C-alpha positions as a Markdown table, in Angstrom:
| # | Residue | x | y | z |
|---|---|---|---|---|
| 1 | Met | 257.2 | 87.7 | 121.5 |
| 2 | Phe | 256.8 | 85.7 | 124.8 |
| 3 | Arg | 255.4 | 86.6 | 128.1 |
| 4 | Arg | 257.6 | 87.0 | 130.9 |
| 5 | Arg | 257.8 | 84.3 | 133.4 |
| 6 | Leu | 256.1 | 84.9 | 137.0 |
| 7 | Thr | 258.6 | 83.0 | 139.3 |
| 8 | Gly | 256.7 | 82.6 | 142.7 |
| 9 | Val | 254.5 | 81.2 | 143.9 |
| 10 | Leu | 254.3 | 84.5 | 146.9 |
| 11 | Ala | 254.4 | 86.8 | 143.5 |
| 12 | Ala | 251.4 | 86.0 | 141.9 |
| 13 | Gly | 249.9 | 85.7 | 145.2 |
| 14 | Val | 250.7 | 89.9 | 146.0 |
| 15 | Ala | 249.6 | 90.5 | 142.0 |
| 16 | Thr | 246.3 | 88.4 | 143.0 |
| 17 | Ala | 245.9 | 90.9 | 146.2 |
| 18 | Ala | 246.6 | 93.7 | 144.1 |
| 19 | Leu | 244.5 | 93.3 | 141.2 |
| 20 | Leu | 241.5 | 92.6 | 144.1 |
| 21 | Ala | 242.3 | 96.0 | 145.9 |
| 22 | Ala | 243.3 | 98.1 | 143.1 |
| 23 | Cys | 240.0 | 97.6 | 141.9 |
| 24 | Gly | 237.4 | 97.9 | 145.1 |
| 25 | Gly | 237.9 | 94.2 | 146.4 |
| 26 | Gly | 236.1 | 91.3 | 145.6 |
| 27 | Gly | 231.9 | 92.7 | 146.0 |
| 28 | Asp | 229.7 | 89.5 | 145.3 |
| 29 | Asp | 232.9 | 86.8 | 145.5 |
| 30 | Ala | 232.2 | 86.7 | 149.0 |
| 31 | Ala | 227.9 | 85.9 | 148.9 |
| 32 | Asp | 227.1 | 82.5 | 149.9 |
| 33 | Gly | 226.0 | 79.9 | 146.7 |
| 34 | Pro | 227.9 | 80.2 | 143.2 |
| 35 | Val | 228.6 | 83.2 | 142.0 |
| 36 | Thr | 226.9 | 84.3 | 138.4 |
| 37 | Leu | 229.5 | 86.1 | 135.7 |
| 38 | Lys | 227.8 | 87.8 | 133.3 |
| 39 | Val | 230.2 | 87.3 | 130.2 |
| 40 | Leu | 230.1 | 89.6 | 127.1 |
| 41 | Thr | 231.2 | 87.6 | 123.9 |
| 42 | Trp | 230.6 | 88.2 | 120.5 |
| 43 | Glu | 231.3 | 83.9 | 120.9 |
| 44 | Pro | 234.1 | 83.8 | 117.7 |
| 45 | Gly | 234.3 | 79.9 | 117.9 |
| 46 | Gly | 230.9 | 79.8 | 117.8 |
| 47 | Thr | 228.1 | 78.8 | 119.7 |
| 48 | Glu | 228.6 | 75.2 | 120.5 |
| 49 | Tyr | 232.8 | 75.8 | 121.0 |
| 50 | Trp | 230.9 | 78.2 | 123.6 |
| 51 | Gln | 228.6 | 75.9 | 125.3 |
| 52 | Gln | 231.8 | 74.1 | 125.8 |
| 53 | Val | 233.6 | 76.5 | 127.5 |
| 54 | Lys | 230.6 | 77.1 | 130.0 |
| 55 | Ser | 229.9 | 73.4 | 130.9 |
| 56 | Thr | 233.5 | 72.3 | 131.0 |
| 57 | Phe | 234.6 | 75.6 | 133.0 |
| 58 | Glu | 231.1 | 74.9 | 135.4 |
| 59 | Ala | 232.6 | 71.6 | 135.5 |
| 60 | Ser | 235.7 | 72.5 | 137.7 |
| 61 | His | 234.8 | 75.8 | 139.5 |
| 62 | Gln | 231.6 | 75.2 | 140.7 |
| 63 | Asp | 231.4 | 78.7 | 142.6 |
| 64 | Ile | 230.8 | 80.2 | 139.9 |
| 65 | Lys | 228.3 | 80.4 | 136.9 |
| 66 | Leu | 228.6 | 81.9 | 133.7 |
| 67 | Asp | 225.9 | 84.0 | 132.4 |
| 68 | Leu | 227.5 | 84.2 | 128.6 |
| 69 | Gln | 225.8 | 87.6 | 126.6 |
| 70 | Ser | 226.4 | 86.8 | 122.5 |
| 71 | Val | 226.3 | 90.2 | 120.3 |
| 72 | Pro | 226.3 | 90.0 | 116.0 |
| 73 | Phe | 230.2 | 91.0 | 115.6 |
| 74 | Asp | 229.2 | 93.6 | 113.2 |
| 75 | Lys | 226.7 | 95.3 | 116.4 |
| 76 | Tyr | 228.8 | 94.6 | 119.1 |
| 77 | Pro | 230.1 | 97.9 | 119.4 |
| 78 | Glu | 226.9 | 99.5 | 119.7 |
| 79 | Val | 226.1 | 96.7 | 122.4 |
| 80 | Gln | 229.3 | 97.0 | 124.4 |
| 81 | Gly | 229.6 | 101.0 | 124.0 |
| 82 | Pro | 225.9 | 102.2 | 126.7 |
| 83 | Tyr | 227.5 | 99.4 | 129.1 |
| 84 | Ile | 230.9 | 101.1 | 128.6 |
| 85 | Thr | 229.4 | 104.9 | 129.4 |
| 86 | Ser | 227.2 | 104.0 | 132.3 |
| 87 | Gln | 230.5 | 102.2 | 133.8 |
| 88 | Ser | 228.0 | 99.5 | 134.2 |
| 89 | Gly | 226.9 | 95.8 | 133.0 |
| 90 | Pro | 229.2 | 92.5 | 132.4 |
| 91 | Asp | 231.6 | 91.6 | 135.0 |
| 92 | Val | 233.8 | 90.0 | 131.5 |
| 93 | Met | 233.6 | 91.5 | 127.9 |
| 94 | Ala | 235.8 | 90.5 | 125.0 |
| 95 | Asn | 237.4 | 93.3 | 122.3 |
| 96 | Asn | 240.4 | 92.6 | 119.6 |
| 97 | Ala | 243.9 | 92.6 | 120.7 |
| 98 | Gly | 245.1 | 95.9 | 119.7 |
| 99 | Leu | 243.7 | 99.7 | 119.4 |
| 100 | Glu | 240.5 | 98.1 | 119.1 |
| 101 | Leu | 241.1 | 96.9 | 122.9 |
| 102 | Phe | 243.4 | 99.6 | 124.1 |
| 103 | Asp | 240.7 | 102.5 | 123.0 |
| 104 | Arg | 238.7 | 101.2 | 125.6 |
| 105 | Arg | 241.0 | 100.5 | 128.3 |
| 106 | Gly | 238.9 | 102.4 | 130.5 |
| 107 | Ala | 236.9 | 99.9 | 130.9 |
| 108 | Tyr | 238.9 | 96.9 | 132.0 |
| 109 | Thr | 241.0 | 96.6 | 134.7 |
| 110 | Pro | 244.4 | 96.6 | 134.3 |
| 111 | Leu | 246.3 | 93.4 | 135.1 |
| 112 | Gly | 249.4 | 93.9 | 136.7 |
| 113 | Asp | 252.2 | 91.5 | 136.7 |
| 114 | Lys | 249.1 | 88.5 | 136.7 |
| 115 | Ala | 249.5 | 88.9 | 133.2 |
| 116 | Ala | 252.7 | 87.4 | 133.1 |
| 117 | Glu | 251.6 | 84.5 | 135.3 |
| 118 | Ile | 248.5 | 83.6 | 133.2 |
| 119 | Asn | 250.6 | 83.8 | 129.9 |
| 120 | Lys | 253.4 | 82.0 | 131.0 |
| 121 | Asp | 252.5 | 79.5 | 128.0 |
| 122 | Leu | 251.1 | 81.2 | 125.3 |
| 123 | Val | 252.6 | 82.1 | 121.7 |
| 124 | Thr | 251.9 | 86.4 | 122.0 |
| 125 | Tyr | 253.2 | 89.7 | 120.0 |
| 126 | Ser | 251.1 | 90.9 | 123.4 |
| 127 | Gly | 248.4 | 92.6 | 122.1 |
| 128 | Ala | 246.3 | 92.7 | 125.1 |
| 129 | Cys | 249.1 | 95.3 | 126.2 |
| 130 | Glu | 249.0 | 99.2 | 126.2 |
| 131 | Glu | 252.1 | 99.5 | 122.6 |
| 132 | Phe | 252.4 | 95.8 | 122.4 |
| 133 | Asp | 254.9 | 96.3 | 125.1 |
| 134 | Thr | 254.4 | 93.8 | 128.4 |
| 135 | Ser | 256.5 | 95.9 | 130.4 |
| 136 | Lys | 253.0 | 98.2 | 130.2 |
| 137 | Pro | 249.1 | 98.2 | 131.8 |
| 138 | Cys | 247.6 | 94.6 | 130.0 |
| 139 | Tyr | 244.0 | 94.7 | 129.9 |
| 140 | Gly | 243.3 | 91.0 | 129.5 |
| 141 | Val | 243.6 | 87.6 | 128.3 |
| 142 | Pro | 244.0 | 85.9 | 125.0 |
| 143 | Phe | 243.6 | 82.0 | 124.1 |
| 144 | Ser | 243.6 | 81.6 | 119.9 |
| 145 | Tyr | 246.4 | 82.8 | 117.1 |
| 146 | Gln | 244.4 | 85.0 | 114.9 |
| 147 | Gly | 245.8 | 86.6 | 111.4 |
| 148 | Asn | 245.2 | 86.6 | 107.3 |
| 149 | Val | 245.3 | 84.3 | 104.8 |
| 150 | Leu | 243.7 | 83.9 | 100.8 |
| 151 | Tyr | 241.7 | 80.5 | 100.9 |
| 152 | Tyr | 240.7 | 80.3 | 97.1 |
| 153 | Asn | 238.6 | 77.8 | 95.6 |
| 154 | Lys | 239.7 | 74.9 | 93.2 |
| 155 | Asp | 237.1 | 74.4 | 91.2 |
| 156 | Val | 236.2 | 78.4 | 90.2 |
| 157 | Leu | 240.0 | 78.3 | 89.1 |
| 158 | Thr | 240.4 | 75.3 | 87.0 |
| 159 | Ala | 236.6 | 76.4 | 84.9 |
| 160 | Ala | 238.9 | 79.4 | 84.8 |
| 161 | Gly | 241.2 | 77.6 | 83.0 |
| 162 | Leu | 244.1 | 78.1 | 85.8 |
| 163 | Asp | 246.0 | 75.7 | 88.1 |
| 164 | Pro | 244.7 | 75.3 | 91.1 |
| 165 | Glu | 247.9 | 73.8 | 93.0 |
| 166 | Asn | 249.7 | 77.4 | 91.6 |
| 167 | Pro | 247.4 | 80.1 | 93.0 |
| 168 | Pro | 248.6 | 83.4 | 91.7 |
| 169 | Ala | 251.4 | 84.5 | 94.2 |
| 170 | Thr | 252.2 | 88.0 | 93.0 |
| 171 | Trp | 249.4 | 91.1 | 92.3 |
| 172 | Asp | 250.0 | 90.4 | 87.9 |
| 173 | Glu | 249.0 | 86.9 | 88.1 |
| 174 | Phe | 246.4 | 87.3 | 90.2 |
| 175 | Gly | 245.0 | 89.9 | 88.5 |
| 176 | Ala | 245.2 | 87.9 | 85.4 |
| 177 | Ala | 243.4 | 85.1 | 87.8 |
| 178 | Cys | 240.7 | 87.7 | 88.5 |
| 179 | Asp | 240.3 | 88.5 | 84.8 |
| 180 | Ala | 239.9 | 85.3 | 83.6 |
| 181 | Val | 237.9 | 83.7 | 86.6 |
| 182 | Lys | 235.5 | 87.3 | 85.7 |
| 183 | Lys | 235.1 | 86.2 | 81.9 |
| 184 | Ala | 234.4 | 82.4 | 82.7 |
| 185 | Gly | 231.0 | 83.7 | 84.6 |
| 186 | Lys | 232.3 | 84.4 | 89.0 |
| 187 | Thr | 233.9 | 86.9 | 91.1 |
| 188 | Cys | 237.5 | 87.3 | 92.2 |
| 189 | Leu | 237.5 | 88.1 | 95.9 |
| 190 | Ala | 234.7 | 88.0 | 97.9 |
| 191 | Leu | 234.0 | 91.3 | 99.3 |
| 192 | Gly | 232.6 | 93.5 | 101.5 |
| 193 | Leu | 233.5 | 97.4 | 103.0 |
| 194 | Ser | 230.7 | 97.6 | 105.8 |
| 195 | Gly | 232.8 | 97.7 | 109.4 |
| 196 | Thr | 235.9 | 97.0 | 110.8 |
| 197 | Phe | 237.0 | 93.6 | 108.4 |
| 198 | Pro | 238.7 | 96.0 | 105.0 |
| 199 | Ala | 241.0 | 97.6 | 108.6 |
| 200 | Tyr | 241.5 | 93.4 | 110.3 |
| 201 | Trp | 241.6 | 91.5 | 106.5 |
| 202 | Asp | 242.6 | 93.2 | 104.0 |
| 203 | Phe | 245.3 | 96.5 | 104.7 |
| 204 | Pro | 247.3 | 94.4 | 107.1 |
| 205 | Glu | 248.1 | 92.5 | 103.3 |
| 206 | Ile | 248.6 | 94.7 | 101.5 |
| 207 | Ala | 250.7 | 97.3 | 104.0 |
| 208 | Arg | 253.4 | 94.2 | 104.3 |
| 209 | Asn | 254.4 | 95.6 | 100.4 |
| 210 | Tyr | 255.4 | 98.3 | 101.9 |
| 211 | Leu | 256.6 | 98.7 | 105.6 |
| 212 | Thr | 258.5 | 97.1 | 107.7 |
| 213 | Glu | 258.1 | 96.7 | 111.1 |
| 214 | Asp | 259.3 | 100.1 | 112.3 |
| 215 | Asp | 256.4 | 101.2 | 109.9 |
| 216 | Ile | 254.2 | 99.5 | 111.3 |
| 217 | Arg | 254.6 | 100.5 | 115.0 |
| 218 | Gly | 254.6 | 103.8 | 113.4 |
| 219 | Val | 251.4 | 103.2 | 112.7 |
| 220 | Leu | 250.6 | 102.4 | 116.0 |
| 221 | Asn | 252.3 | 105.5 | 117.8 |
| 222 | Gly | 251.2 | 108.0 | 115.3 |
| 223 | Thr | 254.1 | 108.9 | 114.1 |
| 224 | Leu | 253.6 | 107.7 | 110.1 |
| 225 | Ser | 251.8 | 110.0 | 108.6 |
| 226 | Trp | 248.8 | 109.1 | 106.4 |
| 227 | Lys | 250.1 | 111.2 | 103.9 |
| 228 | Asp | 253.5 | 109.4 | 103.3 |
| 229 | Pro | 254.5 | 107.6 | 100.3 |
| 230 | Lys | 254.2 | 103.7 | 101.7 |
| 231 | Leu | 250.8 | 104.6 | 102.9 |
| 232 | Val | 249.3 | 106.4 | 99.7 |
| 233 | Gln | 250.3 | 103.2 | 97.5 |
| 234 | Val | 248.8 | 101.1 | 100.1 |
| 235 | Leu | 246.1 | 102.7 | 99.6 |
| 236 | Glu | 246.1 | 103.0 | 95.5 |
| 237 | Lys | 246.0 | 99.5 | 95.9 |
| 238 | Leu | 243.6 | 98.6 | 97.9 |
| 239 | Ala | 242.2 | 100.7 | 95.9 |
| 240 | Glu | 242.7 | 98.8 | 92.7 |
| 241 | Ile | 240.5 | 96.0 | 94.3 |
| 242 | Thr | 237.3 | 97.7 | 93.8 |
| 243 | Thr | 238.1 | 99.5 | 91.2 |
| 244 | Lys | 239.3 | 97.3 | 88.7 |
| 245 | Gly | 236.3 | 94.5 | 89.3 |
| 246 | Trp | 237.9 | 92.0 | 91.0 |
| 247 | Ala | 235.4 | 92.3 | 93.6 |
| 248 | Asn | 231.4 | 91.4 | 93.7 |
| 249 | Lys | 229.8 | 95.0 | 92.5 |
| 250 | Asn | 227.6 | 95.2 | 96.2 |
| 251 | Ala | 231.2 | 95.1 | 97.5 |
| 252 | Pro | 230.5 | 98.7 | 99.2 |
| 253 | Ser | 227.3 | 98.3 | 100.7 |
| 254 | Ile | 228.1 | 94.7 | 102.0 |
| 255 | Thr | 229.7 | 93.1 | 105.4 |
| 256 | Met | 232.7 | 90.5 | 104.7 |
| 257 | Leu | 230.7 | 88.4 | 107.7 |
| 258 | Pro | 228.4 | 87.0 | 107.1 |
| 259 | Asp | 227.9 | 88.4 | 103.6 |
| 260 | Gly | 230.9 | 88.3 | 101.5 |
| 261 | Ala | 232.5 | 85.1 | 103.0 |
| 262 | Asp | 228.4 | 83.6 | 102.0 |
| 263 | Ile | 229.6 | 84.0 | 98.6 |
| 264 | Phe | 232.6 | 82.3 | 98.8 |
| 265 | Gln | 230.9 | 79.4 | 100.3 |
| 266 | Arg | 228.2 | 79.1 | 97.6 |
| 267 | Gly | 231.3 | 78.8 | 95.1 |
| 268 | Asp | 230.7 | 82.2 | 93.7 |
| 269 | Ala | 233.6 | 83.2 | 93.7 |
| 270 | Ala | 237.9 | 82.2 | 93.2 |
| 271 | Phe | 238.7 | 84.2 | 96.6 |
| 272 | Ala | 238.1 | 84.7 | 100.0 |
| 273 | Gly | 240.9 | 87.3 | 102.4 |
| 274 | Thr | 239.6 | 86.2 | 106.3 |
| 275 | Ile | 241.3 | 84.6 | 109.2 |
| 276 | Ile | 242.9 | 81.4 | 110.2 |
| 277 | Ser | 240.2 | 81.5 | 113.4 |
| 278 | Asp | 236.8 | 82.0 | 113.7 |
| 279 | Ala | 233.3 | 82.0 | 112.3 |
| 280 | Val | 235.2 | 82.0 | 109.0 |
| 281 | Asn | 238.1 | 80.4 | 108.7 |
| 282 | Trp | 239.3 | 76.7 | 106.8 |
| 283 | Glu | 236.9 | 74.5 | 108.7 |
| 284 | Ala | 233.6 | 76.2 | 107.8 |
| 285 | Phe | 235.3 | 77.4 | 104.3 |
| 286 | Gly | 236.2 | 73.5 | 103.6 |
| 287 | Lys | 232.8 | 72.2 | 105.3 |
| 288 | Ala | 230.8 | 74.0 | 102.4 |
| 289 | Leu | 233.3 | 73.7 | 99.4 |
| 290 | Gly | 234.8 | 70.3 | 101.2 |
| 291 | Asp | 238.0 | 70.3 | 101.7 |
| 292 | Asp | 239.7 | 68.6 | 98.6 |
| 293 | Lys | 238.2 | 72.0 | 96.8 |
| 294 | Leu | 239.9 | 74.6 | 99.7 |
| 295 | Gly | 243.1 | 76.2 | 98.9 |
| 296 | Val | 245.1 | 78.3 | 101.0 |
| 297 | Thr | 247.7 | 80.6 | 100.6 |
| 298 | Arg | 249.8 | 84.4 | 101.3 |
| 299 | Trp | 247.1 | 87.4 | 100.0 |
| 300 | Pro | 249.9 | 87.9 | 96.2 |
| 301 | Ala | 253.0 | 89.7 | 96.9 |
| 302 | Ile | 253.6 | 93.4 | 95.3 |
| 303 | Asn | 256.7 | 94.1 | 95.8 |
| 304 | Pro | 258.2 | 90.3 | 96.0 |
| 305 | Ser | 261.6 | 91.1 | 97.7 |
| 306 | Ala | 260.0 | 93.6 | 100.7 |
| 307 | Pro | 260.8 | 92.4 | 103.7 |
| 308 | Leu | 257.4 | 91.8 | 105.1 |
| 309 | Ala | 256.1 | 90.6 | 101.2 |
| 310 | Gly | 256.3 | 87.0 | 102.4 |
| 311 | Lys | 255.9 | 87.0 | 105.9 |
| 312 | Phe | 252.1 | 86.0 | 107.9 |
| 313 | Ser | 249.9 | 89.2 | 110.0 |
| 314 | Gly | 249.9 | 87.6 | 113.1 |
| 315 | Ile | 248.0 | 88.6 | 116.1 |
| 316 | Glu | 246.1 | 87.5 | 119.3 |
| 317 | Gly | 242.4 | 86.4 | 118.8 |
| 318 | Ala | 239.8 | 88.3 | 121.1 |
| 319 | Val | 241.3 | 89.3 | 124.3 |
| 320 | Tyr | 238.8 | 89.1 | 127.7 |
| 321 | Gly | 239.2 | 91.8 | 130.2 |
| 322 | Val | 237.3 | 92.1 | 133.8 |
| 323 | Thr | 235.6 | 95.3 | 133.6 |
| 324 | Lys | 236.4 | 98.4 | 136.5 |
| 325 | Trp | 232.6 | 97.7 | 137.7 |
| 326 | Ser | 232.7 | 94.0 | 138.5 |
| 327 | Glu | 232.0 | 93.5 | 141.5 |
| 328 | Lys | 233.2 | 89.9 | 141.2 |
| 329 | Lys | 236.0 | 90.2 | 140.2 |
| 330 | Glu | 237.4 | 87.4 | 141.9 |
| 331 | Ala | 235.6 | 85.5 | 139.1 |
| 332 | Gly | 236.3 | 87.2 | 137.0 |
| 333 | Leu | 239.7 | 86.7 | 137.1 |
| 334 | Lys | 239.9 | 82.4 | 137.4 |
| 335 | Phe | 237.3 | 82.7 | 134.4 |
| 336 | Ile | 240.0 | 84.2 | 132.3 |
| 337 | Thr | 242.7 | 82.6 | 133.8 |
| 338 | Trp | 241.0 | 79.3 | 132.7 |
| 339 | Leu | 240.4 | 81.0 | 129.1 |
| 340 | Ala | 244.3 | 81.1 | 128.8 |
| 341 | Gly | 245.1 | 77.3 | 130.0 |
| 342 | Lys | 245.8 | 74.2 | 128.2 |
| 343 | Glu | 242.1 | 72.9 | 128.8 |
| 344 | Asn | 240.1 | 75.8 | 126.7 |
| 345 | Gly | 243.4 | 75.4 | 124.6 |
| 346 | Glu | 242.1 | 71.8 | 123.6 |
| 347 | Leu | 238.7 | 73.3 | 123.8 |
| 348 | Trp | 239.5 | 75.8 | 121.5 |
| 349 | Val | 240.5 | 73.4 | 118.5 |
| 350 | Lys | 238.4 | 70.5 | 119.0 |
| 351 | Tyr | 235.1 | 72.6 | 118.4 |
| 352 | Ala | 236.4 | 76.2 | 116.6 |
| 353 | Lys | 239.1 | 74.7 | 114.9 |
| 354 | Gly | 240.5 | 77.3 | 115.2 |
| 355 | Gln | 244.4 | 77.9 | 116.2 |
| 356 | Pro | 245.2 | 77.9 | 119.6 |
| 357 | Leu | 248.3 | 79.8 | 121.8 |
| 358 | Asn | 249.0 | 77.6 | 124.4 |
| 359 | Lys | 251.4 | 76.1 | 123.7 |
| 360 | Asn | 250.9 | 72.3 | 125.5 |
| 361 | Val | 247.9 | 71.4 | 123.5 |
| 362 | Asp | 248.2 | 68.3 | 122.3 |
| 363 | Pro | 249.7 | 68.3 | 119.3 |
| 364 | Ala | 247.4 | 64.2 | 118.3 |
| 365 | Leu | 244.2 | 67.0 | 118.6 |
| 366 | Leu | 245.3 | 69.0 | 115.9 |
| 367 | Pro | 243.5 | 68.1 | 112.6 |
| 368 | Glu | 244.4 | 66.7 | 109.4 |
| 369 | Ser | 242.5 | 69.5 | 106.7 |
| 370 | Pro | 245.2 | 70.4 | 104.4 |
| 371 | Ala | 243.9 | 73.8 | 104.8 |
| 372 | Phe | 245.3 | 73.7 | 108.7 |
| 373 | Lys | 248.5 | 71.4 | 107.7 |
| 374 | Lys | 249.2 | 74.9 | 104.9 |
| 375 | Ile | 248.1 | 76.8 | 107.7 |
| 376 | Gln | 250.9 | 75.9 | 109.5 |
| 377 | Glu | 253.4 | 76.4 | 107.2 |
| 378 | Leu | 252.4 | 79.9 | 106.6 |
| 379 | Ile | 252.3 | 81.1 | 110.3 |
| 380 | Ala | 255.9 | 79.9 | 111.0 |
| 381 | Glu | 257.4 | 83.4 | 109.9 |
| 382 | Pro | 254.8 | 86.0 | 111.7 |
| 383 | Thr | 255.1 | 89.5 | 111.8 |
| 384 | Leu | 253.5 | 92.4 | 113.2 |
| 385 | His | 249.4 | 93.0 | 112.0 |
| 386 | Ala | 248.9 | 96.4 | 110.6 |
| 387 | Gly | 245.4 | 96.0 | 111.5 |
| 388 | Val | 245.1 | 96.2 | 114.9 |
| 389 | Met | 247.6 | 99.2 | 115.2 |
| 390 | Leu | 244.5 | 101.3 | 113.8 |
| 391 | Ser | 242.7 | 102.6 | 115.9 |
| 392 | Gly | 238.9 | 102.9 | 115.7 |
| 393 | Pro | 238.5 | 106.3 | 113.7 |
| 394 | Glu | 241.1 | 105.2 | 111.2 |
| 395 | Ala | 239.6 | 101.9 | 110.7 |
| 396 | Asp | 236.1 | 103.2 | 110.2 |
| 397 | Ala | 237.8 | 105.5 | 108.0 |
| 398 | Leu | 239.0 | 103.2 | 105.8 |
| 399 | Ala | 235.6 | 101.0 | 105.4 |
| 400 | Arg | 234.2 | 104.6 | 104.2 |
| 401 | Gly | 237.0 | 105.8 | 102.2 |
| 402 | Trp | 237.6 | 102.2 | 100.1 |
| 403 | Gln | 233.5 | 102.9 | 99.6 |
| 404 | Gln | 233.5 | 106.4 | 98.2 |
| 405 | Val | 236.7 | 105.3 | 96.1 |
| 406 | Thr | 234.6 | 102.5 | 95.1 |
| 407 | Leu | 231.5 | 103.8 | 94.4 |
| 408 | Gly | 233.7 | 107.3 | 92.5 |
| 409 | Gln | 232.7 | 109.3 | 94.9 |
| 410 | Leu | 236.7 | 110.1 | 96.9 |
| 411 | Thr | 240.5 | 109.9 | 95.1 |
| 412 | Val | 242.9 | 107.8 | 96.7 |
| 413 | Asp | 244.8 | 111.7 | 97.8 |
| 414 | Lys | 241.1 | 112.6 | 99.6 |
| 415 | Trp | 241.2 | 109.4 | 101.1 |
| 416 | Ala | 244.9 | 110.1 | 102.4 |
| 417 | Asp | 243.4 | 112.9 | 104.1 |
| 418 | Gln | 240.5 | 111.2 | 105.9 |
| 419 | Met | 242.8 | 109.0 | 106.7 |
| 420 | Gln | 245.1 | 111.6 | 108.4 |
| 421 | Gln | 241.7 | 113.4 | 110.0 |
| 422 | Ala | 241.5 | 110.0 | 111.2 |
| 423 | Leu | 244.8 | 109.8 | 113.2 |
| 424 | Glu | 245.0 | 113.1 | 114.2 |
| 425 | Arg | 241.4 | 112.5 | 116.1 |
| 426 | Ser | 242.5 | 109.2 | 117.9 |
| 427 | Pro | 242.9 | 109.7 | 121.6 |
| 428 | Thr | 245.1 | 106.3 | 121.7 |
| 429 | Lys | 247.3 | 107.5 | 119.2 |
| 430 | Lys | 250.2 | 110.8 | 120.3 |
| 431 | Gln | 251.4 | 111.3 | 117.0 |
| 432 | Gly | 255.1 | 112.0 | 118.3 |
| 433 | Asn | 254.3 | 112.5 | 121.7 |
């Protein structure tokens, strides 16, 4: 989907004025000297990229200084939560697109029609807007394209007697490959089950084999029960990954980032299901293993004839919004508007090696990596990302249930029961209302 275009400068000015008025005015924006804007982030793209963001933005906005508070991704909710509870702290904060953002929408200033102007040059699924609908309130601005692929180590496949140029394309082929890799003394799939990673990185790739886009929207609005056979089958296949021994034995006790990713980067695993942008993308793995040793493909298809089996689960990356309590809303709006622009899109490509959303980024800047080029082929046929349709309680229950199933403490049916209970606790879902 693409954002609507705002057709007049006057309309944009009215929208900005309305935004600032609704948020209590400019506050410290009117003070003498540069405004210091506090930004809470987990630094998607890495420290070097964010250093470039700070220096480049400040060079062209000498009335604003950025004070970046960086928090590790797995600790981010712990740090952000007290700010939201106390309604104080950063002027701009990040959250992942979708229900993670919507769960926290009370912390953000809705952008109104300004969202359409800011995002006019972005390719987007409206993941910053409630119900993925641009006619509903939007709470921030994304700038990166995100989604899931399966990376593989060509050397590990070769050592296991497999063809590194033809990775497994079906679930049965993947199981056979895992058996061969294990026999060769390596882990098949590097995996960490703590935190939200199972929801964002693994669940969508299994779900595409059983759900239609209407079903995925049913997950979003709570009308698809976790007792539905389709979702039970998704849980069964997730369970197979660990109960069949395809993953590292310590998967239940570690996070995917950094622990699971490190297993793959060390050359100790054949596969890693991660993302196309940010810290565990093709660029980081290429540096660790060598670009010529790194392959990338779709997750293997369980039901190759399923409508979404050959699609790419695509979504915006982190969304940056202005907090409701900020007294520097005008400066915050300037910053997030700049994040969506071409200049930052090119910084994202150059320093983060990520996939930009801005359509005006100079194609000459795009990397020459074989893995990056393969990703361009995979993302050409996108579908909705089922993972970001999960509420916070569901994402937590997915990870916890998978850990318990792996350890033999829970059956898949009981896992489905826990998922349904989590759905019913979800404040952002109406369960059909």
